[in-house]
Amino acid sequence: MIDLKKKCWREKVTAEITLGHVLQFAKEAGSNMNAAEVAAFLNEQGRAQAVWTHMMQAGEEYIKSNLSAKTARIHSATPPAAHAGAIH
């Protein structure tokens, strides 16, 4: 049974990149953008929507690869049904 009181339990995952994050990214890239410039940058030419789309695609790929790995582990640990009833 799932313990819903555990902090790690999630029904959904919400991820966001805030202006603070983008300010840090800009600083690391050598830019001196301020918060207003960062907001304008994100909202120009559909960049915020493009970031969201990339985040969703990356999340989907991550989840699929982890599900595939988990399925592979389960299948490799479970003997094939044909061998279960074989008489030698």
PDB file of N, CA and C in Angstrom:
ATOM      1  N   MET A   1       0.841  -1.190   0.000  1.00  0.00           N
ATOM      2  CA  MET A   1       0.000   0.000   0.000  1.00  0.00           C
ATOM      3  C   MET A   1       0.883   1.250   0.000  1.00  0.00           C
ATOM      4  N   ILE A   2       0.425   2.268  -0.660  1.00  0.00           N
ATOM      5  CA  ILE A   2       1.171   3.512  -0.778  1.00  0.00           C
ATOM      6  C   ILE A   2       0.897   4.383   0.443  1.00  0.00           C
ATOM      7  N   ASP A   3       1.968   4.878   1.058  1.00  0.00           N
ATOM      8  CA  ASP A   3       1.844   5.765   2.218  1.00  0.00           C
ATOM      9  C   ASP A   3       1.740   7.203   1.713  1.00  0.00           C
ATOM     10  N   LEU A   4       0.535   7.742   1.699  1.00  0.00           N
ATOM     11  CA  LEU A   4       0.307   9.088   1.172  1.00  0.00           C
ATOM     12  C   LEU A   4       0.901  10.181   2.059  1.00  0.00           C
ATOM     13  N   LYS A   5       1.317   9.839   3.277  1.00  0.00           N
ATOM     14  CA  LYS A   5       1.903  10.831   4.172  1.00  0.00           C
ATOM     15  C   LYS A   5       3.382  11.059   3.889  1.00  0.00           C
ATOM     16  N   LYS A   6       4.003  10.178   3.130  1.00  0.00           N
ATOM     17  CA  LYS A   6       5.422  10.332   2.816  1.00  0.00           C
ATOM     18  C   LYS A   6       5.619  11.547   1.915  1.00  0.00           C
ATOM     19  N   LYS A   7       6.644  12.318   2.178  1.00  0.00           N
ATOM     20  CA  LYS A   7       6.912  13.524   1.399  1.00  0.00           C
ATOM     21  C   LYS A   7       7.314  13.216  -0.034  1.00  0.00           C
ATOM     22  N   CYS A   8       7.830  12.005  -0.276  1.00  0.00           N
ATOM     23  CA  CYS A   8       8.278  11.678  -1.622  1.00  0.00           C
ATOM     24  C   CYS A   8       7.128  11.226  -2.530  1.00  0.00           C
ATOM     25  N   TRP A   9       5.938  10.955  -1.991  1.00  0.00           N
ATOM     26  CA  TRP A   9       4.812  10.507  -2.800  1.00  0.00           C
ATOM     27  C   TRP A   9       4.242  11.664  -3.609  1.00  0.00           C
ATOM     28  N   ARG A  10       4.031  11.433  -4.909  1.00  0.00           N
ATOM     29  CA  ARG A  10       3.484  12.475  -5.784  1.00  0.00           C
ATOM     30  C   ARG A  10       2.426  11.892  -6.704  1.00  0.00           C
ATOM     31  N   GLU A  11       1.357  12.619  -6.901  1.00  0.00           N
ATOM     32  CA  GLU A  11       0.368  12.309  -7.932  1.00  0.00           C
ATOM     33  C   GLU A  11       0.765  12.991  -9.232  1.00  0.00           C
ATOM     34  N   LYS A  12       1.484  14.101  -9.100  1.00  0.00           N
ATOM     35  CA  LYS A  12       1.962  14.835 -10.271  1.00  0.00           C
ATOM     36  C   LYS A  12       3.269  15.504  -9.905  1.00  0.00           C
ATOM     37  N   VAL A  13       3.986  15.913 -10.909  1.00  0.00           N
ATOM     38  CA  VAL A  13       5.250  16.615 -10.705  1.00  0.00           C
ATOM     39  C   VAL A  13       5.141  17.966 -11.388  1.00  0.00           C
ATOM     40  N   THR A  14       5.458  19.004 -10.659  1.00  0.00           N
ATOM     41  CA  THR A  14       5.450  20.347 -11.220  1.00  0.00           C
ATOM     42  C   THR A  14       6.870  20.878 -11.180  1.00  0.00           C
ATOM     43  N   ALA A  15       7.367  21.295 -12.323  1.00  0.00           N
ATOM     44  CA  ALA A  15       8.709  21.869 -12.402  1.00  0.00           C
ATOM     45  C   ALA A  15       8.588  23.253 -13.008  1.00  0.00           C
ATOM     46  N   GLU A  16       9.398  24.159 -12.501  1.00  0.00           N
ATOM     47  CA  GLU A  16       9.344  25.510 -13.048  1.00  0.00           C
ATOM     48  C   GLU A  16      10.734  26.117 -13.092  1.00  0.00           C
ATOM     49  N   ILE A  17      10.899  26.994 -14.034  1.00  0.00           N
ATOM     50  CA  ILE A  17      12.120  27.787 -14.113  1.00  0.00           C
ATOM     51  C   ILE A  17      11.682  29.220 -13.860  1.00  0.00           C
ATOM     52  N   THR A  18      12.153  29.771 -12.764  1.00  0.00           N
ATOM     53  CA  THR A  18      11.749  31.119 -12.363  1.00  0.00           C
ATOM     54  C   THR A  18      12.694  32.165 -12.948  1.00  0.00           C
ATOM     55  N   LEU A  19      12.316  33.427 -12.799  1.00  0.00           N
ATOM     56  CA  LEU A  19      13.208  34.508 -13.233  1.00  0.00           C
ATOM     57  C   LEU A  19      14.531  34.423 -12.483  1.00  0.00           C
ATOM     58  N   GLY A  20      14.468  34.019 -11.218  1.00  0.00           N
ATOM     59  CA  GLY A  20      15.694  33.845 -10.443  1.00  0.00           C
ATOM     60  C   GLY A  20      16.628  32.818 -11.065  1.00  0.00           C
ATOM     61  N   HIS A  21      16.041  31.711 -11.532  1.00  0.00           N
ATOM     62  CA  HIS A  21      16.853  30.692 -12.206  1.00  0.00           C
ATOM     63  C   HIS A  21      17.507  31.283 -13.461  1.00  0.00           C
ATOM     64  N   VAL A  22      16.702  31.961 -14.263  1.00  0.00           N
ATOM     65  CA  VAL A  22      17.219  32.498 -15.526  1.00  0.00           C
ATOM     66  C   VAL A  22      18.254  33.591 -15.266  1.00  0.00           C
ATOM     67  N   LEU A  23      18.055  34.380 -14.213  1.00  0.00           N
ATOM     68  CA  LEU A  23      19.073  35.372 -13.844  1.00  0.00           C
ATOM     69  C   LEU A  23      20.400  34.679 -13.520  1.00  0.00           C
ATOM     70  N   GLN A  24      20.318  33.567 -12.799  1.00  0.00           N
ATOM     71  CA  GLN A  24      21.526  32.807 -12.468  1.00  0.00           C
ATOM     72  C   GLN A  24      22.165  32.242 -13.733  1.00  0.00           C
ATOM     73  N   PHE A  25      21.340  31.678 -14.624  1.00  0.00           N
ATOM     74  CA  PHE A  25      21.861  31.139 -15.888  1.00  0.00           C
ATOM     75  C   PHE A  25      22.556  32.232 -16.686  1.00  0.00           C
ATOM     76  N   ALA A  26      21.926  33.419 -16.736  1.00  0.00           N
ATOM     77  CA  ALA A  26      22.500  34.544 -17.482  1.00  0.00           C
ATOM     78  C   ALA A  26      23.832  34.962 -16.873  1.00  0.00           C
ATOM     79  N   LYS A  27      23.865  35.020 -15.548  1.00  0.00           N
ATOM     80  CA  LYS A  27      25.107  35.385 -14.854  1.00  0.00           C
ATOM     81  C   LYS A  27      26.215  34.387 -15.178  1.00  0.00           C
ATOM     82  N   GLU A  28      25.886  33.085 -15.136  1.00  0.00           N
ATOM     83  CA  GLU A  28      26.867  32.041 -15.441  1.00  0.00           C
ATOM     84  C   GLU A  28      27.344  32.128 -16.883  1.00  0.00           C
ATOM     85  N   ALA A  29      26.475  32.640 -17.765  1.00  0.00           N
ATOM     86  CA  ALA A  29      26.831  32.789 -19.182  1.00  0.00           C
ATOM     87  C   ALA A  29      27.558  34.112 -19.447  1.00  0.00           C
ATOM     88  N   GLY A  30      27.767  34.910 -18.385  1.00  0.00           N
ATOM     89  CA  GLY A  30      28.494  36.167 -18.530  1.00  0.00           C
ATOM     90  C   GLY A  30      27.640  37.371 -18.865  1.00  0.00           C
ATOM     91  N   SER A  31      26.332  37.243 -18.710  1.00  0.00           N
ATOM     92  CA  SER A  31      25.418  38.349 -19.008  1.00  0.00           C
ATOM     93  C   SER A  31      25.065  39.102 -17.731  1.00  0.00           C
ATOM     94  N   ASN A  32      24.807  40.392 -17.869  1.00  0.00           N
ATOM     95  CA  ASN A  32      24.412  41.234 -16.734  1.00  0.00           C
ATOM     96  C   ASN A  32      22.931  41.603 -16.817  1.00  0.00           C
ATOM     97  N   MET A  33      22.097  40.703 -17.319  1.00  0.00           N
ATOM     98  CA  MET A  33      20.675  41.011 -17.470  1.00  0.00           C
ATOM     99  C   MET A  33      20.032  41.223 -16.099  1.00  0.00           C
ATOM    100  N   ASN A  34      19.073  42.147 -16.054  1.00  0.00           N
ATOM    101  CA  ASN A  34      18.297  42.326 -14.827  1.00  0.00           C
ATOM    102  C   ASN A  34      16.979  41.559 -14.954  1.00  0.00           C
ATOM    103  N   ALA A  35      16.178  41.570 -13.898  1.00  0.00           N
ATOM    104  CA  ALA A  35      14.942  40.787 -13.885  1.00  0.00           C
ATOM    105  C   ALA A  35      13.984  41.204 -15.008  1.00  0.00           C
ATOM    106  N   ALA A  36      13.870  42.487 -15.278  1.00  0.00           N
ATOM    107  CA  ALA A  36      12.974  42.952 -16.346  1.00  0.00           C
ATOM    108  C   ALA A  36      13.460  42.465 -17.707  1.00  0.00           C
ATOM    109  N   GLU A  37      14.761  42.482 -17.917  1.00  0.00           N
ATOM    110  CA  GLU A  37      15.317  42.007 -19.185  1.00  0.00           C
ATOM    111  C   GLU A  37      15.129  40.494 -19.339  1.00  0.00           C
ATOM    112  N   VAL A  38      15.280  39.778 -18.241  1.00  0.00           N
ATOM    113  CA  VAL A  38      15.080  38.329 -18.272  1.00  0.00           C
ATOM    114  C   VAL A  38      13.624  38.011 -18.590  1.00  0.00           C
ATOM    115  N   ALA A  39      12.698  38.725 -17.961  1.00  0.00           N
ATOM    116  CA  ALA A  39      11.271  38.506 -18.223  1.00  0.00           C
ATOM    117  C   ALA A  39      10.961  38.788 -19.689  1.00  0.00           C
ATOM    118  N   ALA A  40      11.505  39.877 -20.214  1.00  0.00           N
ATOM    119  CA  ALA A  40      11.284  40.203 -21.629  1.00  0.00           C
ATOM    120  C   ALA A  40      11.879  39.117 -22.521  1.00  0.00           C
ATOM    121  N   PHE A  41      13.088  38.655 -22.195  1.00  0.00           N
ATOM    122  CA  PHE A  41      13.745  37.601 -22.958  1.00  0.00           C
ATOM    123  C   PHE A  41      12.886  36.338 -22.999  1.00  0.00           C
ATOM    124  N   LEU A  42      12.378  35.910 -21.832  1.00  0.00           N
ATOM    125  CA  LEU A  42      11.554  34.701 -21.776  1.00  0.00           C
ATOM    126  C   LEU A  42      10.275  34.833 -22.595  1.00  0.00           C
ATOM    127  N   ASN A  43       9.720  36.017 -22.617  1.00  0.00           N
ATOM    128  CA  ASN A  43       8.430  36.216 -23.272  1.00  0.00           C
ATOM    129  C   ASN A  43       8.538  36.633 -24.729  1.00  0.00           C
ATOM    130  N   GLU A  44       9.747  36.802 -25.242  1.00  0.00           N
ATOM    131  CA  GLU A  44       9.944  37.125 -26.657  1.00  0.00           C
ATOM    132  C   GLU A  44       9.906  35.848 -27.486  1.00  0.00           C
ATOM    133  N   GLN A  45       9.319  35.957 -28.652  1.00  0.00           N
ATOM    134  CA  GLN A  45       9.380  34.905 -29.666  1.00  0.00           C
ATOM    135  C   GLN A  45       9.001  33.514 -29.131  1.00  0.00           C
ATOM    136  N   GLY A  46       8.113  33.473 -28.157  1.00  0.00           N
ATOM    137  CA  GLY A  46       7.632  32.190 -27.647  1.00  0.00           C
ATOM    138  C   GLY A  46       8.660  31.374 -26.877  1.00  0.00           C
ATOM    139  N   ARG A  47       9.694  32.035 -26.324  1.00  0.00           N
ATOM    140  CA  ARG A  47      10.741  31.292 -25.610  1.00  0.00           C
ATOM    141  C   ARG A  47      10.207  30.554 -24.392  1.00  0.00           C
ATOM    142  N   ALA A  48       9.334  31.190 -23.615  1.00  0.00           N
ATOM    143  CA  ALA A  48       8.799  30.527 -22.417  1.00  0.00           C
ATOM    144  C   ALA A  48       8.043  29.257 -22.814  1.00  0.00           C
ATOM    145  N   GLN A  49       7.251  29.328 -23.863  1.00  0.00           N
ATOM    146  CA  GLN A  49       6.529  28.146 -24.355  1.00  0.00           C
ATOM    147  C   GLN A  49       7.517  27.095 -24.844  1.00  0.00           C
ATOM    148  N   ALA A  50       8.580  27.513 -25.524  1.00  0.00           N
ATOM    149  CA  ALA A  50       9.588  26.564 -26.004  1.00  0.00           C
ATOM    150  C   ALA A  50      10.301  25.884 -24.834  1.00  0.00           C
ATOM    151  N   VAL A  51      10.592  26.634 -23.779  1.00  0.00           N
ATOM    152  CA  VAL A  51      11.219  26.042 -22.587  1.00  0.00           C
ATOM    153  C   VAL A  51      10.284  25.005 -21.979  1.00  0.00           C
ATOM    154  N   TRP A  52       9.014  25.345 -21.864  1.00  0.00           N
ATOM    155  CA  TRP A  52       8.036  24.407 -21.307  1.00  0.00           C
ATOM    156  C   TRP A  52       7.966  23.142 -22.159  1.00  0.00           C
ATOM    157  N   THR A  53       7.934  23.303 -23.468  1.00  0.00           N
ATOM    158  CA  THR A  53       7.877  22.154 -24.375  1.00  0.00           C
ATOM    159  C   THR A  53       9.104  21.269 -24.199  1.00  0.00           C
ATOM    160  N   HIS A  54      10.289  21.878 -24.118  1.00  0.00           N
ATOM    161  CA  HIS A  54      11.525  21.113 -23.917  1.00  0.00           C
ATOM    162  C   HIS A  54      11.518  20.385 -22.572  1.00  0.00           C
ATOM    163  N   MET A  55      11.025  21.057 -21.538  1.00  0.00           N
ATOM    164  CA  MET A  55      10.955  20.417 -20.223  1.00  0.00           C
ATOM    165  C   MET A  55      10.023  19.208 -20.260  1.00  0.00           C
ATOM    166  N   MET A  56       8.893  19.329 -20.930  1.00  0.00           N
ATOM    167  CA  MET A  56       7.953  18.219 -21.024  1.00  0.00           C
ATOM    168  C   MET A  56       8.553  17.064 -21.819  1.00  0.00           C
ATOM    169  N   GLN A  57       9.230  17.379 -22.916  1.00  0.00           N
ATOM    170  CA  GLN A  57       9.857  16.329 -23.723  1.00  0.00           C
ATOM    171  C   GLN A  57      10.959  15.625 -22.940  1.00  0.00           C
ATOM    172  N   ALA A  58      11.773  16.401 -22.227  1.00  0.00           N
ATOM    173  CA  ALA A  58      12.847  15.809 -21.431  1.00  0.00           C
ATOM    174  C   ALA A  58      12.267  14.937 -20.322  1.00  0.00           C
ATOM    175  N   GLY A  59      11.211  15.407 -19.681  1.00  0.00           N
ATOM    176  CA  GLY A  59      10.557  14.618 -18.637  1.00  0.00           C
ATOM    177  C   GLY A  59       9.975  13.333 -19.190  1.00  0.00           C
ATOM    178  N   GLU A  60       9.351  13.413 -20.345  1.00  0.00           N
ATOM    179  CA  GLU A  60       8.780  12.219 -20.971  1.00  0.00           C
ATOM    180  C   GLU A  60       9.879  11.205 -21.306  1.00  0.00           C
ATOM    181  N   GLU A  61      10.964  11.675 -21.897  1.00  0.00           N
ATOM    182  CA  GLU A  61      12.075  10.783 -22.235  1.00  0.00           C
ATOM    183  C   GLU A  61      12.677  10.147 -20.982  1.00  0.00           C
ATOM    184  N   TYR A  62      12.835  10.928 -19.927  1.00  0.00           N
ATOM    185  CA  TYR A  62      13.381  10.420 -18.671  1.00  0.00           C
ATOM    186  C   TYR A  62      12.483   9.328 -18.086  1.00  0.00           C
ATOM    187  N   ILE A  63      11.189   9.605 -18.043  1.00  0.00           N
ATOM    188  CA  ILE A  63      10.248   8.639 -17.485  1.00  0.00           C
ATOM    189  C   ILE A  63      10.231   7.367 -18.324  1.00  0.00           C
ATOM    190  N   LYS A  64      10.167   7.508 -19.639  1.00  0.00           N
ATOM    191  CA  LYS A  64      10.141   6.331 -20.507  1.00  0.00           C
ATOM    192  C   LYS A  64      11.398   5.489 -20.348  1.00  0.00           C
ATOM    193  N   SER A  65      12.559   6.135 -20.265  1.00  0.00           N
ATOM    194  CA  SER A  65      13.801   5.363 -20.129  1.00  0.00           C
ATOM    195  C   SER A  65      13.840   4.642 -18.785  1.00  0.00           C
ATOM    196  N   ASN A  66      13.341   5.276 -17.740  1.00  0.00           N
ATOM    197  CA  ASN A  66      13.311   4.630 -16.429  1.00  0.00           C
ATOM    198  C   ASN A  66      12.289   3.502 -16.391  1.00  0.00           C
ATOM    199  N   LEU A  67      11.148   3.686 -17.043  1.00  0.00           N
ATOM    200  CA  LEU A  67      10.157   2.614 -17.108  1.00  0.00           C
ATOM    201  C   LEU A  67      10.698   1.440 -17.910  1.00  0.00           C
ATOM    202  N   SER A  68      11.395   1.725 -19.009  1.00  0.00           N
ATOM    203  CA  SER A  68      11.984   0.663 -19.821  1.00  0.00           C
ATOM    204  C   SER A  68      13.015  -0.114 -19.020  1.00  0.00           C
ATOM    205  N   ALA A  69      13.846   0.588 -18.278  1.00  0.00           N
ATOM    206  CA  ALA A  69      14.875  -0.063 -17.465  1.00  0.00           C
ATOM    207  C   ALA A  69      14.220  -0.921 -16.381  1.00  0.00           C
ATOM    208  N   LYS A  70      13.172  -0.404 -15.760  1.00  0.00           N
ATOM    209  CA  LYS A  70      12.480  -1.161 -14.703  1.00  0.00           C
ATOM    210  C   LYS A  70      11.827  -2.404 -15.297  1.00  0.00           C
ATOM    211  N   THR A  71      11.192  -2.263 -16.453  1.00  0.00           N
ATOM    212  CA  THR A  71      10.554  -3.393 -17.118  1.00  0.00           C
ATOM    213  C   THR A  71      11.585  -4.440 -17.493  1.00  0.00           C
ATOM    214  N   ALA A  72      12.747  -3.992 -17.981  1.00  0.00           N
ATOM    215  CA  ALA A  72      13.807  -4.932 -18.353  1.00  0.00           C
ATOM    216  C   ALA A  72      14.298  -5.695 -17.131  1.00  0.00           C
ATOM    217  N   ARG A  73      14.444  -5.027 -15.999  1.00  0.00           N
ATOM    218  CA  ARG A  73      14.885  -5.698 -14.768  1.00  0.00           C
ATOM    219  C   ARG A  73      13.858  -6.721 -14.306  1.00  0.00           C
ATOM    220  N   ILE A  74      12.589  -6.365 -14.396  1.00  0.00           N
ATOM    221  CA  ILE A  74      11.524  -7.268 -13.975  1.00  0.00           C
ATOM    222  C   ILE A  74      11.504  -8.499 -14.885  1.00  0.00           C
ATOM    223  N   HIS A  75      11.617  -8.289 -16.183  1.00  0.00           N
ATOM    224  CA  HIS A  75      11.568  -9.396 -17.134  1.00  0.00           C
ATOM    225  C   HIS A  75      12.789 -10.305 -17.001  1.00  0.00           C
ATOM    226  N   SER A  76      13.955  -9.728 -16.728  1.00  0.00           N
ATOM    227  CA  SER A  76      15.148 -10.557 -16.604  1.00  0.00           C
ATOM    228  C   SER A  76      15.144 -11.353 -15.304  1.00  0.00           C
ATOM    229  N   ALA A  77      14.417 -10.890 -14.307  1.00  0.00           N
ATOM    230  CA  ALA A  77      14.350 -11.589 -13.024  1.00  0.00           C
ATOM    231  C   ALA A  77      13.248 -12.645 -13.008  1.00  0.00           C
ATOM    232  N   THR A  78      12.331 -12.587 -13.951  1.00  0.00           N
ATOM    233  CA  THR A  78      11.214 -13.521 -14.005  1.00  0.00           C
ATOM    234  C   THR A  78      11.503 -14.584 -15.054  1.00  0.00           C
ATOM    235  N   PRO A  79      11.510 -15.862 -14.676  1.00  0.00           N
ATOM    236  CA  PRO A  79      11.766 -16.904 -15.667  1.00  0.00           C
ATOM    237  C   PRO A  79      10.617 -16.984 -16.669  1.00  0.00           C
ATOM    238  N   PRO A  80      10.913 -17.309 -17.907  1.00  0.00           N
ATOM    239  CA  PRO A  80       9.842 -17.416 -18.920  1.00  0.00           C
ATOM    240  C   PRO A  80       8.831 -18.472 -18.511  1.00  0.00           C
ATOM    241  N   ALA A  81       7.580 -18.267 -18.845  1.00  0.00           N
ATOM    242  CA  ALA A  81       6.498 -19.179 -18.477  1.00  0.00           C
ATOM    243  C   ALA A  81       6.703 -20.558 -19.088  1.00  0.00           C
ATOM    244  N   ALA A  82       7.302 -20.647 -20.260  1.00  0.00           N
ATOM    245  CA  ALA A  82       7.517 -21.935 -20.933  1.00  0.00           C
ATOM    246  C   ALA A  82       8.408 -22.844 -20.097  1.00  0.00           C
ATOM    247  N   HIS A  83       9.345 -22.242 -19.354  1.00  0.00           N
ATOM    248  CA  HIS A  83      10.255 -23.037 -18.536  1.00  0.00           C
ATOM    249  C   HIS A  83       9.625 -23.430 -17.207  1.00  0.00           C
ATOM    250  N   ALA A  84       8.619 -22.717 -16.771  1.00  0.00           N
ATOM    251  CA  ALA A  84       8.034 -22.974 -15.460  1.00  0.00           C
ATOM    252  C   ALA A  84       7.371 -24.344 -15.388  1.00  0.00           C
ATOM    253  N   GLY A  85       6.742 -24.783 -16.481  1.00  0.00           N
ATOM    254  CA  GLY A  85       6.038 -26.050 -16.456  1.00  0.00           C
ATOM    255  C   GLY A  85       6.784 -27.190 -17.142  1.00  0.00           C
ATOM    256  N   ALA A  86       8.013 -26.928 -17.533  1.00  0.00           N
ATOM    257  CA  ALA A  86       8.776 -27.966 -18.263  1.00  0.00           C
ATOM    258  C   ALA A  86       9.180 -29.086 -17.329  1.00  0.00           C
ATOM    259  N   ILE A  87       9.073 -30.311 -17.832  1.00  0.00           N
ATOM    260  CA  ILE A  87       9.485 -31.498 -17.081  1.00  0.00           C
ATOM    261  C   ILE A  87      10.737 -32.054 -17.731  1.00  0.00           C
ATOM    262  N   HIS A  88      11.757 -32.293 -16.949  1.00  0.00           N
ATOM    263  CA  HIS A  88      13.024 -32.787 -17.480  1.00  0.00           C
ATOM    264  C   HIS A  88      13.224 -34.208 -17.108  1.00  0.00           C
TER     265      HIS A  88
END
